[in-house]
CSV table of C-alpha atoms in Angstrom, one decimal:
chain,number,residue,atom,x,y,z
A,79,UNK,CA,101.2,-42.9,118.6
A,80,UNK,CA,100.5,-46.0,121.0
A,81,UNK,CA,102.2,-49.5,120.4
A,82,UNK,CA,99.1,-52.2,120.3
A,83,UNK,CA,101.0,-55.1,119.6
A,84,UNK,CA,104.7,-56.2,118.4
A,85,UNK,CA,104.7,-59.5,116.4
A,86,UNK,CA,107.4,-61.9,116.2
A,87,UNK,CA,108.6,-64.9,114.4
A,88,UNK,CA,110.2,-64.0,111.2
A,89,UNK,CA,114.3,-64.8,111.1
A,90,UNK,CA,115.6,-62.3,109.4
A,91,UNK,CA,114.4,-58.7,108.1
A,92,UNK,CA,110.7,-58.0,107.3
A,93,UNK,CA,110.3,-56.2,104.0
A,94,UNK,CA,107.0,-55.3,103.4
A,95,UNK,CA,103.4,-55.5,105.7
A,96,UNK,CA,100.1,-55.9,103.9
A,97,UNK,CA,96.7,-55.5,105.1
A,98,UNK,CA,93.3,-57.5,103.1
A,99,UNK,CA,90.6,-54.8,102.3
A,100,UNK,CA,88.7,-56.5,105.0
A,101,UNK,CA,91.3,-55.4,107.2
A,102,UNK,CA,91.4,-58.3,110.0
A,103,UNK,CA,94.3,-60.5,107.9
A,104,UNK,CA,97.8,-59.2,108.0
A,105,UNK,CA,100.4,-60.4,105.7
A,106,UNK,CA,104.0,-60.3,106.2
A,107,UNK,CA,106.8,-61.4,104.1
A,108,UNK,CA,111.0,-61.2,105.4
A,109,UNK,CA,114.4,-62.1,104.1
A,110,UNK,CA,113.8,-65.9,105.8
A,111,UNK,CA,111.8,-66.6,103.0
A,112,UNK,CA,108.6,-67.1,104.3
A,113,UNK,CA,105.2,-65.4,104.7
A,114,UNK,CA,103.4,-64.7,107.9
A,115,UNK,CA,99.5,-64.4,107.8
A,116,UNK,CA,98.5,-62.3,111.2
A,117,UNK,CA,94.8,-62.2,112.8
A,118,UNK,CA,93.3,-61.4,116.0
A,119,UNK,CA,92.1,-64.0,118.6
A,120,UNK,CA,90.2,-61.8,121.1
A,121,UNK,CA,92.5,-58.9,122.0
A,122,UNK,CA,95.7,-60.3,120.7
A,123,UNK,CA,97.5,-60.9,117.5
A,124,UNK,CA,98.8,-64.5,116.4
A,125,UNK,CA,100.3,-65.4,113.4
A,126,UNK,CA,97.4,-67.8,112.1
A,127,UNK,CA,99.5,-69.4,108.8
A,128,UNK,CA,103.3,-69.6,108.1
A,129,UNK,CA,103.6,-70.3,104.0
A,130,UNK,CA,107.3,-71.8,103.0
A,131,UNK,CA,108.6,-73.6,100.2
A,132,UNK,CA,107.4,-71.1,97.5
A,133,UNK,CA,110.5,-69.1,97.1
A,134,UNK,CA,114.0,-70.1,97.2
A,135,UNK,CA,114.9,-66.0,98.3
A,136,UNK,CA,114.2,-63.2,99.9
A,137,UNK,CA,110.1,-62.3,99.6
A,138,UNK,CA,110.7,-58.7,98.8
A,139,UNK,CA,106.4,-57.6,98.6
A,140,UNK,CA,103.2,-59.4,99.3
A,141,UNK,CA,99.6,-58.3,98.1
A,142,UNK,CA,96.2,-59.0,98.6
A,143,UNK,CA,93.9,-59.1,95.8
A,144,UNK,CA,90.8,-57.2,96.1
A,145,UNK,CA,88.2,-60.2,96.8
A,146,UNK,CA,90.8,-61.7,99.6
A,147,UNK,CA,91.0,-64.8,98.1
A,148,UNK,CA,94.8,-64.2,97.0
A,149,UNK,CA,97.9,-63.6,98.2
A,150,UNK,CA,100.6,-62.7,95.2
A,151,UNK,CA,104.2,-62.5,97.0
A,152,UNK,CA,107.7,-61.0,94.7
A,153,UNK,CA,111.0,-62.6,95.4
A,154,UNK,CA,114.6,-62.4,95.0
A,155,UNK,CA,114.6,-65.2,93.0
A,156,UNK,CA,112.8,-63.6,90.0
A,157,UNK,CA,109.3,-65.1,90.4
A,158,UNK,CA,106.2,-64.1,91.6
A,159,UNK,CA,104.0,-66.6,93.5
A,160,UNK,CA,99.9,-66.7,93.6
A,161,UNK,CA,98.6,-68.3,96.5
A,162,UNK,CA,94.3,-69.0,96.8
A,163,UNK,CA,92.6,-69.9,99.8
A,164,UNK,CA,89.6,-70.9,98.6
A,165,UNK,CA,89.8,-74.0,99.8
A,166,UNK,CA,90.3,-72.8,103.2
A,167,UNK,CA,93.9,-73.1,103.4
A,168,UNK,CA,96.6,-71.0,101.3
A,169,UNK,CA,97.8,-73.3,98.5
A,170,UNK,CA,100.2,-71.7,95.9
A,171,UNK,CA,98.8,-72.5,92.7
A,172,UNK,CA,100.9,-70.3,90.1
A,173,UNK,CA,104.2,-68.9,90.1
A,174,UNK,CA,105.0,-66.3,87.3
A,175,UNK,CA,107.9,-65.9,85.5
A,176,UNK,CA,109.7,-63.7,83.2
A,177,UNK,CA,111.8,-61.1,84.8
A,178,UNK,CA,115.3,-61.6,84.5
A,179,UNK,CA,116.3,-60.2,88.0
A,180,UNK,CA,114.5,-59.9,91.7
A,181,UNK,CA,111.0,-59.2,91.2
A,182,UNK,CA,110.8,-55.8,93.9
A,183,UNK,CA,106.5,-55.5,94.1
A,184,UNK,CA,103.4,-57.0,92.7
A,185,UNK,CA,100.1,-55.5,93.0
A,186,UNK,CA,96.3,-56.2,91.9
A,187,UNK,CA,94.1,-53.8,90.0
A,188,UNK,CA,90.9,-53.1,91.8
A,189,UNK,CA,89.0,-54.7,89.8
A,190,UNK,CA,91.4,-58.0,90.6
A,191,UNK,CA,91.6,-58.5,86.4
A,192,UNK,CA,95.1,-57.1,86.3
A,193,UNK,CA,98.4,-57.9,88.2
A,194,UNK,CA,101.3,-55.8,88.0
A,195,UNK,CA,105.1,-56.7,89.3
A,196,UNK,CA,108.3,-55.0,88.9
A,197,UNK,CA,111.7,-55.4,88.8
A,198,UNK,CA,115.4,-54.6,89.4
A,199,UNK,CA,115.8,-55.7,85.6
A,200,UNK,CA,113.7,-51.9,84.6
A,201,UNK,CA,110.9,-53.6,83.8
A,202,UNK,CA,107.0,-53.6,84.9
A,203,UNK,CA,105.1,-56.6,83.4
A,204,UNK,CA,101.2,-56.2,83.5
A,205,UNK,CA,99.3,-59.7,83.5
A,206,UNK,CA,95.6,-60.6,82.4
A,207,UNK,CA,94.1,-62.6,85.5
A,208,UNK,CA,91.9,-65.3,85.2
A,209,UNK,CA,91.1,-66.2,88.8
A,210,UNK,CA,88.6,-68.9,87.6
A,211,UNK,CA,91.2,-70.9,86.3
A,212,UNK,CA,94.4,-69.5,87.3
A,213,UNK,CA,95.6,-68.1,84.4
A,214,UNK,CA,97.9,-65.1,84.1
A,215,UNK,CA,99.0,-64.0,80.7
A,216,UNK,CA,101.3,-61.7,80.1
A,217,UNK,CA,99.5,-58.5,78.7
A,218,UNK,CA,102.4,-56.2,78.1
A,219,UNK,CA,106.2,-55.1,79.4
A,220,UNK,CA,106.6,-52.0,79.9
A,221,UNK,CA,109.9,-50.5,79.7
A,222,UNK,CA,109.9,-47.1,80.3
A,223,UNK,CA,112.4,-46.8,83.1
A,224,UNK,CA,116.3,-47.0,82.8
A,225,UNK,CA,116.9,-48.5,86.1
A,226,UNK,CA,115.8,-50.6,88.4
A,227,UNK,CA,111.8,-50.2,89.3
A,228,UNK,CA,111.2,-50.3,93.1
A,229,UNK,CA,107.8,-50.2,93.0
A,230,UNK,CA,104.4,-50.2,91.7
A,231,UNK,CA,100.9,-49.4,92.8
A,232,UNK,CA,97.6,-49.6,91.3
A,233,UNK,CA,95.0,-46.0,91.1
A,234,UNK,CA,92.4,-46.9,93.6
A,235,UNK,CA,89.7,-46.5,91.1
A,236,UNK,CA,90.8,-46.7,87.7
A,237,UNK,CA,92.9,-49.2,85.5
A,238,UNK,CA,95.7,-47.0,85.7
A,239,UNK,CA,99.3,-48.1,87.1
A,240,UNK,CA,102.1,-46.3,88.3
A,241,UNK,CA,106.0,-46.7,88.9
A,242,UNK,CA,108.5,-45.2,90.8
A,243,UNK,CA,112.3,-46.1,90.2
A,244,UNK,CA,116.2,-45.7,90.7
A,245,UNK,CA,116.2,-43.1,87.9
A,246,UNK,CA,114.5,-40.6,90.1
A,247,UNK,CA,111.2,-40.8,88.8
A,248,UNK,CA,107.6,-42.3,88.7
A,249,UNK,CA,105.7,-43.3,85.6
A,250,UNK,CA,102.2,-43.7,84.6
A,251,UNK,CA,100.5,-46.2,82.8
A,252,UNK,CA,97.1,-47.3,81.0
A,253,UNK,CA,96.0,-49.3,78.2
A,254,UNK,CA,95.8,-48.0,74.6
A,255,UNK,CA,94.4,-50.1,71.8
A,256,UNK,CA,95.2,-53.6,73.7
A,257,UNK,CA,98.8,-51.9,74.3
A,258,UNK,CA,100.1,-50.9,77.9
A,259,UNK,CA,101.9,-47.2,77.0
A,260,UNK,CA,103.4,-45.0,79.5
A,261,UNK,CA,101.3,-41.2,79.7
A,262,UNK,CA,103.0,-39.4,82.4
A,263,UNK,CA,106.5,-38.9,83.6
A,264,UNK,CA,106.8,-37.5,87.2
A,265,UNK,CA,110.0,-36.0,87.8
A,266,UNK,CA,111.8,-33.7,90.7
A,267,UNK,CA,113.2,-35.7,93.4
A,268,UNK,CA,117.1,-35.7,93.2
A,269,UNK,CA,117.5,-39.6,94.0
A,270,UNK,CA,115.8,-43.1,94.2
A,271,UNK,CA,112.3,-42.7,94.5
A,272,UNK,CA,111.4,-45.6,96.9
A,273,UNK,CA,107.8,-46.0,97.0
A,274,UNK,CA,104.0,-43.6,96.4
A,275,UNK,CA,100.4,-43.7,97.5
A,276,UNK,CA,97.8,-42.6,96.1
A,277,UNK,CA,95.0,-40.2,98.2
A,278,UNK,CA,91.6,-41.8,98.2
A,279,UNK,CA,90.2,-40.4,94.7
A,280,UNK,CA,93.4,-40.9,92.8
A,281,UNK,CA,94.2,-37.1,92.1
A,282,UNK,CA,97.3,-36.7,94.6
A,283,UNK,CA,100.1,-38.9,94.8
A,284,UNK,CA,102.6,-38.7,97.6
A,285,UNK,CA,106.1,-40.0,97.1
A,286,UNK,CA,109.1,-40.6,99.3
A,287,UNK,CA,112.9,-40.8,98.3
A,288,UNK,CA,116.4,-40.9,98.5
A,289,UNK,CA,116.4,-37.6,99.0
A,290,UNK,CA,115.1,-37.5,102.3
A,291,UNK,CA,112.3,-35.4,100.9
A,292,UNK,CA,108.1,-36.4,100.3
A,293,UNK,CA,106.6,-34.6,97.3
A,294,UNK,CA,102.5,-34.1,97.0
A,295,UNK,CA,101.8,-34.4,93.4
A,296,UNK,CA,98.5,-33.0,91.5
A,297,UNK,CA,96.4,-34.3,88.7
A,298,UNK,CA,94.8,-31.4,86.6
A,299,UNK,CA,92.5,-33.1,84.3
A,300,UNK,CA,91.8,-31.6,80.2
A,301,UNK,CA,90.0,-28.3,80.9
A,302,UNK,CA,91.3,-27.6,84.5
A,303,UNK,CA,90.7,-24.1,86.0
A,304,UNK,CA,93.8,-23.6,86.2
A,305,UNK,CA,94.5,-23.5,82.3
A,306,UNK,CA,97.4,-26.1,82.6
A,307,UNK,CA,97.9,-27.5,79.0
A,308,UNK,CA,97.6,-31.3,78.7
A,309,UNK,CA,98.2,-31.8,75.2
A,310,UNK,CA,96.6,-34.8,73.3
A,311,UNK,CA,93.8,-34.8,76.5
A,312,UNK,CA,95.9,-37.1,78.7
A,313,UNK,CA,96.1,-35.2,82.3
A,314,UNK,CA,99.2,-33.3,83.5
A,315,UNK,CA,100.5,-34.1,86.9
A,316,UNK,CA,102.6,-31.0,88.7
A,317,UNK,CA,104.6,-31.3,92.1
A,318,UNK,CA,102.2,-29.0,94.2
A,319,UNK,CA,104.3,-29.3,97.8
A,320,UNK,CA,107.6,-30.6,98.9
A,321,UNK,CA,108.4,-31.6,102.5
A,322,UNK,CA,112.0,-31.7,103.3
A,323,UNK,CA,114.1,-31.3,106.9
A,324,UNK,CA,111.9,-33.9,108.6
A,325,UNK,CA,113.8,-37.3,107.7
A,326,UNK,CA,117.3,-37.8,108.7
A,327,UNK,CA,117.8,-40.6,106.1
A,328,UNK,CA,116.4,-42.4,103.2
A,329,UNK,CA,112.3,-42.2,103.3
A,330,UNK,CA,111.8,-45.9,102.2
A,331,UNK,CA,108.0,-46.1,102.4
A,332,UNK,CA,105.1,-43.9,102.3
A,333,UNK,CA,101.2,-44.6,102.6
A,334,UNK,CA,98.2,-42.5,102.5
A,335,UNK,CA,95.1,-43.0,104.7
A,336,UNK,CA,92.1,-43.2,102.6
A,337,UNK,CA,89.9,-42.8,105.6
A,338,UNK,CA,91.6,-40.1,107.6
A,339,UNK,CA,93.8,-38.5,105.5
A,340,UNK,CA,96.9,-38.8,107.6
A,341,UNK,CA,100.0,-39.9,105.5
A,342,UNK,CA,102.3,-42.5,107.0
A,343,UNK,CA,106.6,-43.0,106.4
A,344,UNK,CA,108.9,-45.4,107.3
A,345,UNK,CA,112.6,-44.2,107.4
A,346,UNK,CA,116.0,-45.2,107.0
A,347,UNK,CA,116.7,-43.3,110.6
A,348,UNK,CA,114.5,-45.5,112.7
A,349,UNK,CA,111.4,-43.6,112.7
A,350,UNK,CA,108.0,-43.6,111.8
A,351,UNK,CA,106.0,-40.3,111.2
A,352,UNK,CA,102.3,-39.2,110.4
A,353,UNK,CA,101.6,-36.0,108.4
A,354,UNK,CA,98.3,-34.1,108.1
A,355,UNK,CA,97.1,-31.7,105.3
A,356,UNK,CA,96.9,-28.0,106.4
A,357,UNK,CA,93.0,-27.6,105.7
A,358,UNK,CA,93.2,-23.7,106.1
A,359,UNK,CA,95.8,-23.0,103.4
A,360,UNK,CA,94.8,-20.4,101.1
A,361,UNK,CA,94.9,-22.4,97.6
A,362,UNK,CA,94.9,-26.3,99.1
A,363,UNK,CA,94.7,-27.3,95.2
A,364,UNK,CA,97.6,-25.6,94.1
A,365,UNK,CA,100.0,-24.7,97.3
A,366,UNK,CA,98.7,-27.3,99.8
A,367,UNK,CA,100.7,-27.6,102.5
A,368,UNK,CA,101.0,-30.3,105.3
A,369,UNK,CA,102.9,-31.2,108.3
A,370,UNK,CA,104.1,-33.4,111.1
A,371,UNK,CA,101.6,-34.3,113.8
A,372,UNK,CA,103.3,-37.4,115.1
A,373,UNK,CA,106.6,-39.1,115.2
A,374,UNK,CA,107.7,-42.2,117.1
A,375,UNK,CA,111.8,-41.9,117.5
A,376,UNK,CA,112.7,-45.9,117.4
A,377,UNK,CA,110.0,-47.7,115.9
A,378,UNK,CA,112.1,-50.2,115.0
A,379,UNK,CA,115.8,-50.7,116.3
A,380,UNK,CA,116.7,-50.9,112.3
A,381,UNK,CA,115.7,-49.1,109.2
A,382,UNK,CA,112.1,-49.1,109.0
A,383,UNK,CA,111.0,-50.8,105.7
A,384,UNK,CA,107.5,-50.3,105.2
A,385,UNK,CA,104.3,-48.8,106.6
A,386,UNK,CA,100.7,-49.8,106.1
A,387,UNK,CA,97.2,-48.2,106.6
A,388,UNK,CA,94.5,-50.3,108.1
A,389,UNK,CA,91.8,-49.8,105.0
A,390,UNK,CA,88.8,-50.4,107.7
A,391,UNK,CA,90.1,-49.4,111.6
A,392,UNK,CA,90.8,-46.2,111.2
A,393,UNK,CA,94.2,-44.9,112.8
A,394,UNK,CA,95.6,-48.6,112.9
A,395,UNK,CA,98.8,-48.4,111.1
A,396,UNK,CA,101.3,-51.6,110.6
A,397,UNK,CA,105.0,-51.0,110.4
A,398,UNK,CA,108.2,-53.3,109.8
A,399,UNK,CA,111.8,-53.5,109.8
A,400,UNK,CA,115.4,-55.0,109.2
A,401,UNK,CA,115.4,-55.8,113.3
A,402,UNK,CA,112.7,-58.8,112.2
A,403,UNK,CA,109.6,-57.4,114.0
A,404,UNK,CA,106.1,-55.9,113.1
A,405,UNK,CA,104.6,-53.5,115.0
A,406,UNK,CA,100.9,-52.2,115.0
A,407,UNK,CA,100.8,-48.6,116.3
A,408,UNK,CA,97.6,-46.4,117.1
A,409,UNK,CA,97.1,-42.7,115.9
A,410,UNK,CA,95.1,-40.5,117.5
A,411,UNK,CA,92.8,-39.4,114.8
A,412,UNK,CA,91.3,-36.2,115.9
């Protein structure tokens, strides 16, 4: 894993990195309140926009929407901001409210008609998007968890939503008769789950926790092989592989490759590793099995807070932490 570039600037800790699905903007957003937009100019990277005066505290998650025309950022200070650039420059045009405590993560549906945030108040709020006009309308609460709701993430190809929480588990969601309902409850980690990813089809999820521990979960749809029930035809999800001993601390953030494969976390000890699927395991379905093939010892001088895939360069991976830098690392792909 080779360093390609460290950017600086933000005051305080950086919470979360975010790549746009082109993959040549970089957002970043830090306990100073502000959001970084990073690009390249020739071989290097500059921070190309700083946006301020949107949030009043810390800017806990930014997201892109799918067309790259938005920026949606989640504060401390219980709001969620929309910024376009349209026009060319990033002008924040909506701010959302509703939750009754710090908003942790927003995200965008791939079809950019949905927007999803969460919060330390147990709730996820799901909001109809009118991009056209800049409308969000609140299109259900959903409070299935009984504590605080770390994160959220979108299934790269359906209009399904997912949760992961303080209460140990994750949560799945879709729409049911113009009603957002909870369908799946994923449980066996023994503390916080932090944050998930989803593979590149939407059948695995990978989560990271408290625990120290990652856990590869399964999706057997109505009529699997396997004979797994899923009553009312709603699909079961099993924990098929659980990777433990390799994180000293807290696994705070975890994020799949969807063009290599390789799985990225950030860690409460410092580090950042890569883990690979075992392609000659005997049932890969049902018993997969995968394993470190990289590690970099001191990333970050602090607690890493977040990784982030690339979506177009393959191997480029972004990481942050509570010492105030980003850092963009290369993995060796083959």
């Amino acid at each position: 894993m080779e360093l390609q570039a460290e950017l600086t600037g933000h005051l305080e800790r950086v919470w979360c990195v975010s790549w746009n699905k082109a993959g040549n903007l970089l957002a970043s957003c830090s306990g100073d309140k502000t959001i970084r937009i990073w690009g390249k100019e020739g071989n290097n990277w500059v921070c190309k926009t700083i946006l301020t005066d949107s949030h009043n505290r810390t800017i806990r998650r930014v997201a892109w929407s799918p067309c790259g025309q938005f920026l949606a950022s989640a504060s401390f200070d219980a709001t969620t901001c929309i910024w376009d650039r349209r026009s060319g420059e990033f002008e924040c045009t909506a701010t959302l409210e509703g939750h009754e405590n710090e908003v942790k993560s927003v995200t965008w549906a791939p079809s950019g008609n949905f927007l999803a945030t969460c919060s330390r108040d147990k709730s996820v709020w799901v909001w109809d998007v009118d991009q056209e006009d800049d409308d969000f309308q609140c299109a259900g609460v959903l409070t299935s968890h009984s504590e605080d709701v770390k994160n959220i993430r979108w299934h790269p190809e359906k209009e399904v939503l997912a949760s992961c929480s303080y209460d140990n588990s994750l949560r799945l969601f879709h729409e049911d008769d113009d009603d957002w309902i909870s369908f799946a409850k994923l449980e066996g980690h023994e503390s916080t789950v932090w944050d998930f990813a989803f593979n590149k089809t939407g059948n695995r999820i990978a989560s990271c926790s408290d625990d120290k521990s990652i856990k590869i979960w399964q999706e057997y749809l109505p009529g699997n092989d396997e004979g797994i029930a899923t009553p009312e035809g709603v699909s079961k999800w099993k924990c098929v592989c659980t990777l433990s001993g390799h994180h000293q601390r807290a696994v705070y953030s975890i994020d799949w490759c969807h063009l290599t494969g390789m799985i990225a976390t950030a860690c409460g000890d410092d580090a950042v590793r890569i883990f690979l699927e075992d392609g000659t395991a005997l049932d890969q379905r049902n018993e997969p099995s995968f394993y470190p093939i990289n590690i970099k010892h001191q990333a970050h001088r602090e607690d890493v807070n977040c990784v982030s895939w690339n979506p177009t360069e393959a191997g480029l991976l972004a990481s942050c932490g509570d010492d105030g830098s980003i850092k963009l690392w290369k993995v060796p792909t083959n």
